[in-house]
Amino acid sequence: MLAMGSARIIRVARADEGVAATTLRDGIAALQEELGVSAEFPPEVEEAAAAAAANPRLPELDRTDLPFVTIDPESSMDLDQALHLERDGDGYVVHYAIADVAAFVSPGDPIDVEANKRGETLYAADAKIPLHPKVLSEDAASLLPDQVRPALLWTHKLDATGEGTDTFVERALVRSRAKLSYDGVQEMFDGEGFGDTDYAESLALLKEIGEKRIALEAARGGVNLPLRDQEISVEGDQWSLEYRDMLPVEDWNAQISLLTGFAAADLMVYARVGLLRTLPEPDHRDVQRLHRTARALGLEWPAEMLYPDFIRSLDGKNGKHAAMAIACTRLLRGSGYASFNGELPELTEHSALANEYMHVTAPLRRLIDRYAGEVCLTLCADQPVPEWVIAAFTTLPETMRASSRNSGAYERGVVDLVEAGLLSHRVGETFDAVVVEVDEDDKQKGSITVEEPAIEARVTGSSPLPLGEEVQVRLETADVAARKVAFTIA
């Protein structure tokens, strides 16, 4: 099906019974077996996790006075991050608490060994394959509301423009005051207000700081592709699928995570020890090819306009713009991880972020964040990096590459399964669609998006496909067992 890297399943609301729900469960089970992944953990891992949950290593510093909140999708229980924002003269202080997985997991214990096999949590529909047992990831280590939790507490000082001026990270006890959702917080900003809570003043600053950080991102030349997500509902015998655009609050919230990733990279690069998330600069030939694509789509791209500024001008809801955004994913290929101890790697920057960067804000869901967080903690404490962290430098990049491949395959497999199930009774029908991708080797083949239902699929024509144009397509195949959907130009 569609290999453009844009589809993500955000939500599945489904009944326990019904043909559609049963088909989805059976199809996901087959996909998990095919990929060799399972939500179940070996008994010794579950036992170790239960013991760790009952006896965490707690820090002495107590910052439960800070009214933290978490902001996540409504159904999320693996809460890695909690934030508290405050003014500091004409600048700001950002307190960002990150779940302290190392308070529960020891190097070489069964939980650690299993996490190093998995690499990251796999998300698709509500069939999550967690990195850690739920007794940790959705309970004892999660920053759930009204619970005292060990955390890595990042303190960032920002100037009036939102630029970071100082960072420190230390272990501390924290307590979230509320588990907030993106939709709920957006409604607060759009008119409902923040109520009479001890976190109202903090939360009100999220938009102000977020927008300033977005402006800094634009000034740096950061790239943010306007790709839409797919959202799925399965109710009994009924499937439904629609597109979903990111809410402004999600972008503001993401800027706090990015701020922390930039600060972490700065700490490690300065000390010449650590891990980095990297992406090489785009090949100039790819940028030239994108200029030709823009011309073919009738989109104005002045020669003097840099590609990040052009991408920022695109609207993902416009068919031609969506096709252009998908073509621009070519510029984001080749991301990886680099480890270093004493000598910096040849490539240190993440070109799409236009900055040095490292993941440190999702240790419940991504293995490498725990290691990078430990490096930053010891650097701020002026202590040597633990040997167990250094020893993992040689294997972590490949572990994360492998888990990323698994994650992509799992996500795509479930999307394909749901799309096939949604269309299985409509073979032979025609649909309005937009051609969003044309194969380089065969211009008669490519990819389309259908607005209703929200499908992204392969298409074949009898002549070269008109990129970015509206077309009518006929559904030729919708095979649930094979997870395959195929259209032809009508």
Short mmCIF file of C-alpha atoms in Angstrom, two decimals, residues 187-458:
data_model
loop_
_atom_site.label_atom_id
_atom_site.label_comp_id
_atom_site.label_asym_id
_atom_site.label_seq_id
_atom_site.Cartn_x
_atom_site.Cartn_y
_atom_site.Cartn_z
CA GLU A 187 -10.61 24.01 24.15
CA MET A 188 -9.20 25.89 27.14
CA PHE A 189 -7.17 28.13 24.83
CA ASP A 190 -10.05 28.56 22.41
CA GLY A 191 -12.39 30.02 24.99
CA GLU A 192 -13.19 27.82 27.96
CA GLY A 193 -10.32 29.20 30.03
CA PHE A 194 -8.12 27.41 32.54
CA GLY A 195 -10.35 27.54 35.59
CA ASP A 196 -9.33 28.14 39.17
CA THR A 197 -6.47 25.67 39.37
CA ASP A 198 -2.96 25.91 40.72
CA TYR A 199 -1.62 25.15 37.23
CA ALA A 200 -3.73 27.70 35.30
CA GLU A 201 -1.01 30.38 35.15
CA SER A 202 1.57 27.83 34.03
CA LEU A 203 -0.63 26.31 31.33
CA ALA A 204 -1.58 29.73 29.97
CA LEU A 205 2.09 30.29 29.06
CA LEU A 206 2.25 27.23 26.79
CA LYS A 207 0.93 29.08 23.75
CA GLU A 208 3.18 32.10 24.36
CA ILE A 209 6.35 30.04 24.72
CA GLY A 210 5.33 27.56 22.03
CA GLU A 211 4.74 30.24 19.42
CA LYS A 212 8.06 31.91 20.22
CA ARG A 213 9.82 28.56 19.86
CA ILE A 214 8.06 27.98 16.52
CA ALA A 215 9.28 31.39 15.34
CA LEU A 216 12.83 30.45 16.36
CA GLU A 217 12.42 27.17 14.46
CA ALA A 218 11.46 29.07 11.32
CA ALA A 219 14.40 31.44 11.75
CA ARG A 220 16.77 28.46 12.16
CA GLY A 221 15.43 26.83 9.01
CA GLY A 222 13.67 23.91 10.69
CA VAL A 223 11.33 21.73 8.62
CA ASN A 224 7.81 20.74 9.64
CA LEU A 225 5.89 18.79 6.99
CA PRO A 226 2.08 19.30 6.98
CA LEU A 227 1.18 15.60 6.76
CA ARG A 228 -2.22 14.51 8.04
CA ASP A 229 -2.86 11.53 10.29
CA GLN A 230 -5.53 8.89 9.86
CA GLU A 231 -7.98 8.26 12.68
CA ILE A 232 -9.90 4.99 12.84
CA SER A 233 -13.10 3.96 14.59
CA VAL A 234 -14.36 0.39 14.73
CA GLU A 235 -17.80 0.04 16.30
CA GLY A 236 -19.24 -3.47 16.12
CA ASP A 237 -19.62 -4.17 12.40
CA GLN A 238 -18.82 -0.62 11.29
CA TRP A 239 -15.41 0.72 10.25
CA SER A 240 -14.78 4.42 9.74
CA LEU A 241 -11.65 6.33 8.81
CA GLU A 242 -11.00 10.06 8.59
CA TYR A 243 -8.09 12.45 8.40
CA ARG A 244 -6.97 14.42 11.40
CA ASP A 245 -4.93 17.62 11.49
CA MET A 246 -2.58 18.43 14.36
CA LEU A 247 -3.98 20.87 16.89
CA PRO A 248 -1.94 24.01 17.64
CA VAL A 249 -1.48 22.87 21.26
CA GLU A 250 0.24 19.70 20.03
CA ASP A 251 2.83 21.81 18.22
CA TRP A 252 3.32 24.09 21.25
CA ASN A 253 3.76 21.07 23.49
CA ALA A 254 6.19 19.44 21.04
CA GLN A 255 8.34 22.58 21.18
CA ILE A 256 9.02 21.95 24.88
CA SER A 257 10.21 18.44 24.07
CA LEU A 258 12.39 19.77 21.24
CA LEU A 259 13.84 22.42 23.55
CA THR A 260 14.90 19.65 25.93
CA GLY A 261 16.37 17.56 23.11
CA PHE A 262 18.43 20.52 21.92
CA ALA A 263 19.68 21.20 25.45
CA ALA A 264 20.62 17.54 25.92
CA ALA A 265 22.61 17.55 22.69
CA ASP A 266 24.39 20.76 23.70
CA LEU A 267 25.43 19.20 27.02
CA MET A 268 26.79 16.08 25.36
CA VAL A 269 28.53 17.77 22.45
CA TYR A 270 30.25 20.20 24.82
CA ALA A 271 31.46 17.29 26.98
CA ARG A 272 32.38 15.15 23.94
CA VAL A 273 30.44 12.15 25.21
CA GLY A 274 26.93 10.94 24.47
CA LEU A 275 24.40 10.16 21.78
CA LEU A 276 22.85 12.21 18.98
CA ARG A 277 19.92 11.92 16.61
CA THR A 278 21.26 12.91 13.20
CA LEU A 279 20.02 13.65 9.68
CA PRO A 280 22.32 14.69 6.83
CA GLU A 281 21.68 17.77 4.72
CA PRO A 282 19.51 17.03 1.67
CA ASP A 283 21.30 16.27 -1.57
CA HIS A 284 21.09 19.33 -3.82
CA ARG A 285 19.81 17.08 -6.60
CA ASP A 286 16.83 16.14 -4.43
CA VAL A 287 16.06 19.81 -3.83
CA GLN A 288 16.30 20.49 -7.59
CA ARG A 289 13.94 17.59 -8.23
CA LEU A 290 11.47 19.09 -5.77
CA HIS A 291 11.62 22.41 -7.60
CA ARG A 292 10.62 20.53 -10.77
CA THR A 293 7.79 18.83 -8.86
CA ALA A 294 6.53 22.21 -7.65
CA ARG A 295 6.53 23.55 -11.21
CA ALA A 296 4.62 20.46 -12.40
CA LEU A 297 2.03 21.08 -9.70
CA GLY A 298 1.74 24.75 -10.57
CA LEU A 299 3.08 25.85 -7.20
CA GLU A 300 5.16 28.99 -6.95
CA TRP A 301 8.58 28.37 -5.40
CA PRO A 302 10.87 31.35 -5.94
CA ALA A 303 14.49 30.41 -6.55
CA GLU A 304 15.63 32.49 -3.59
CA MET A 305 13.21 30.79 -1.15
CA LEU A 306 14.87 28.11 0.97
CA TYR A 307 13.12 24.75 1.06
CA PRO A 308 12.15 24.94 4.78
CA ASP A 309 10.30 28.22 4.09
CA PHE A 310 8.59 26.71 1.06
CA ILE A 311 7.49 23.64 3.05
CA ARG A 312 6.15 25.90 5.79
CA SER A 313 3.87 27.54 3.21
CA LEU A 314 2.11 24.27 2.31
CA ASP A 315 -1.40 23.38 3.44
CA GLY A 316 -1.89 19.63 3.92
CA LYS A 317 -5.64 19.88 3.21
CA ASN A 318 -4.97 21.14 -0.35
CA GLY A 319 -4.49 18.27 -2.82
CA LYS A 320 -1.56 19.82 -4.70
CA HIS A 321 0.07 20.93 -1.47
CA ALA A 322 -0.39 17.44 0.02
CA ALA A 323 1.32 15.92 -3.03
CA MET A 324 4.16 18.40 -2.62
CA ALA A 325 4.52 17.65 1.10
CA ILE A 326 4.75 13.93 0.38
CA ALA A 327 7.40 14.57 -2.28
CA CYS A 328 9.34 16.56 0.34
CA THR A 329 9.64 13.51 2.60
CA ARG A 330 12.59 12.62 0.34
CA LEU A 331 14.56 15.31 2.18
CA LEU A 332 14.06 13.58 5.53
CA ARG A 333 15.54 10.21 4.64
CA GLY A 334 18.71 8.92 6.23
CA SER A 335 18.12 9.76 9.89
CA GLY A 336 20.11 7.79 12.41
CA TYR A 337 21.87 7.81 15.77
CA ALA A 338 25.51 8.50 16.54
CA SER A 339 27.39 7.66 19.74
CA PHE A 340 30.69 9.25 20.74
CA ASN A 341 33.18 9.29 23.58
CA GLY A 342 36.10 11.66 23.17
CA GLU A 343 35.77 12.54 19.50
CA LEU A 344 32.65 13.96 17.89
CA PRO A 345 31.11 12.06 14.98
CA GLU A 346 31.49 13.50 11.49
CA LEU A 347 27.78 14.37 11.44
CA THR A 348 26.33 15.97 14.58
CA GLU A 349 23.32 17.93 13.32
CA HIS A 350 19.75 16.96 12.52
CA SER A 351 19.17 18.93 9.33
CA ALA A 352 15.36 18.99 9.55
CA LEU A 353 15.62 20.58 13.00
CA ALA A 354 18.57 22.74 11.94
CA ASN A 355 20.22 21.97 15.24
CA GLU A 356 22.06 19.32 17.21
CA TYR A 357 19.44 17.15 18.88
CA MET A 358 18.89 14.03 20.98
CA HIS A 359 15.82 12.15 22.20
CA VAL A 360 15.56 12.28 26.01
CA THR A 361 11.87 12.89 26.70
CA ALA A 362 10.20 9.50 26.12
CA PRO A 363 12.10 6.83 28.12
CA LEU A 364 8.94 4.82 28.83
CA ARG A 365 8.50 4.36 25.09
CA ARG A 366 11.99 4.59 23.57
CA LEU A 367 15.04 2.77 24.91
CA ILE A 368 17.77 5.22 23.92
CA ASP A 369 16.21 8.08 25.90
CA ARG A 370 17.08 6.36 29.18
CA TYR A 371 20.76 6.20 28.23
CA ALA A 372 20.95 9.76 26.93
CA GLY A 373 19.20 11.01 30.05
CA GLU A 374 21.77 9.30 32.25
CA VAL A 375 24.60 10.96 30.32
CA CYS A 376 23.06 14.41 30.85
CA LEU A 377 22.43 13.77 34.55
CA THR A 378 26.03 12.84 35.20
CA LEU A 379 27.38 15.76 33.17
CA CYS A 380 25.28 18.23 35.17
CA ALA A 381 26.44 16.57 38.41
CA ASP A 382 30.06 16.76 37.20
CA GLN A 383 30.35 12.98 37.52
CA PRO A 384 31.77 10.41 35.07
CA VAL A 385 29.27 8.76 32.75
CA PRO A 386 28.42 5.27 34.11
CA GLU A 387 30.22 2.37 32.48
CA TRP A 388 26.95 0.59 31.68
CA VAL A 389 25.94 3.58 29.57
CA ILE A 390 29.28 3.80 27.75
CA ALA A 391 29.23 0.04 27.10
CA ALA A 392 25.89 0.38 25.29
CA PHE A 393 27.15 3.03 22.86
CA THR A 394 28.34 0.38 20.39
CA THR A 395 24.97 -1.39 20.12
CA LEU A 396 22.31 1.28 20.72
CA PRO A 397 22.32 2.87 17.24
CA GLU A 398 21.69 -0.47 15.51
CA THR A 399 19.13 -1.51 18.14
CA MET A 400 17.17 1.67 17.43
CA ARG A 401 17.46 1.28 13.66
CA ALA A 402 16.03 -2.23 13.90
CA SER A 403 13.20 -1.17 16.20
CA SER A 404 12.36 1.74 13.89
CA ARG A 405 12.01 -0.66 10.97
CA ASN A 406 9.74 -2.87 13.07
CA SER A 407 7.70 0.14 14.16
CA GLY A 408 7.17 1.29 10.59
CA ALA A 409 6.21 -2.18 9.40
CA TYR A 410 3.74 -2.63 12.27
CA GLU A 411 2.16 0.77 11.78
CA ARG A 412 1.83 0.32 8.01
CA GLY A 413 0.50 -3.22 8.42
CA VAL A 414 -2.35 -2.14 10.69
CA VAL A 415 -3.22 0.82 8.44
CA ASP A 416 -3.33 -1.52 5.45
CA LEU A 417 -5.48 -4.01 7.38
CA VAL A 418 -8.02 -1.37 8.39
CA GLU A 419 -8.19 0.17 4.93
CA ALA A 420 -8.80 -3.26 3.37
CA GLY A 421 -11.48 -4.02 5.94
CA LEU A 422 -13.16 -0.68 5.40
CA LEU A 423 -13.33 -1.21 1.62
CA SER A 424 -13.87 -4.97 1.43
CA HIS A 425 -17.56 -4.63 0.44
CA ARG A 426 -16.97 -1.82 -2.07
CA VAL A 427 -14.85 -3.51 -4.77
CA GLY A 428 -15.85 -2.18 -8.19
CA GLU A 429 -16.99 1.23 -6.90
CA THR A 430 -15.48 4.51 -8.08
CA PHE A 431 -14.09 7.22 -5.80
CA ASP A 432 -12.87 10.79 -6.14
CA ALA A 433 -9.15 10.94 -5.34
CA VAL A 434 -6.00 13.04 -5.68
CA VAL A 435 -2.73 11.71 -7.10
CA VAL A 436 -0.15 12.49 -4.42
CA GLU A 437 2.83 10.45 -5.60
CA VAL A 438 4.09 9.15 -8.95
CA ASP A 439 6.69 6.39 -9.12
CA GLU A 440 9.98 7.50 -10.62
CA ASP A 441 10.52 4.26 -12.56
CA ASP A 442 6.96 3.86 -13.86
CA LYS A 443 4.92 7.03 -14.28
CA GLN A 444 1.73 4.98 -14.70
CA LYS A 445 1.94 3.87 -11.06
CA GLY A 446 1.76 5.87 -7.89
CA SER A 447 -0.31 6.73 -4.83
CA ILE A 448 -3.59 8.51 -4.18
CA THR A 449 -5.52 9.89 -1.28
CA VAL A 450 -9.28 9.51 -1.04
CA GLU A 451 -11.00 12.05 1.18
CA GLU A 452 -14.06 9.97 2.08
CA PRO A 453 -13.27 7.45 3.41
CA ALA A 454 -9.78 8.68 4.37
CA ILE A 455 -7.72 6.22 2.35
CA GLU A 456 -4.12 6.36 1.11
CA ALA A 457 -3.44 3.65 -1.46
CA ARG A 458 -1.68 2.51 -4.62
#
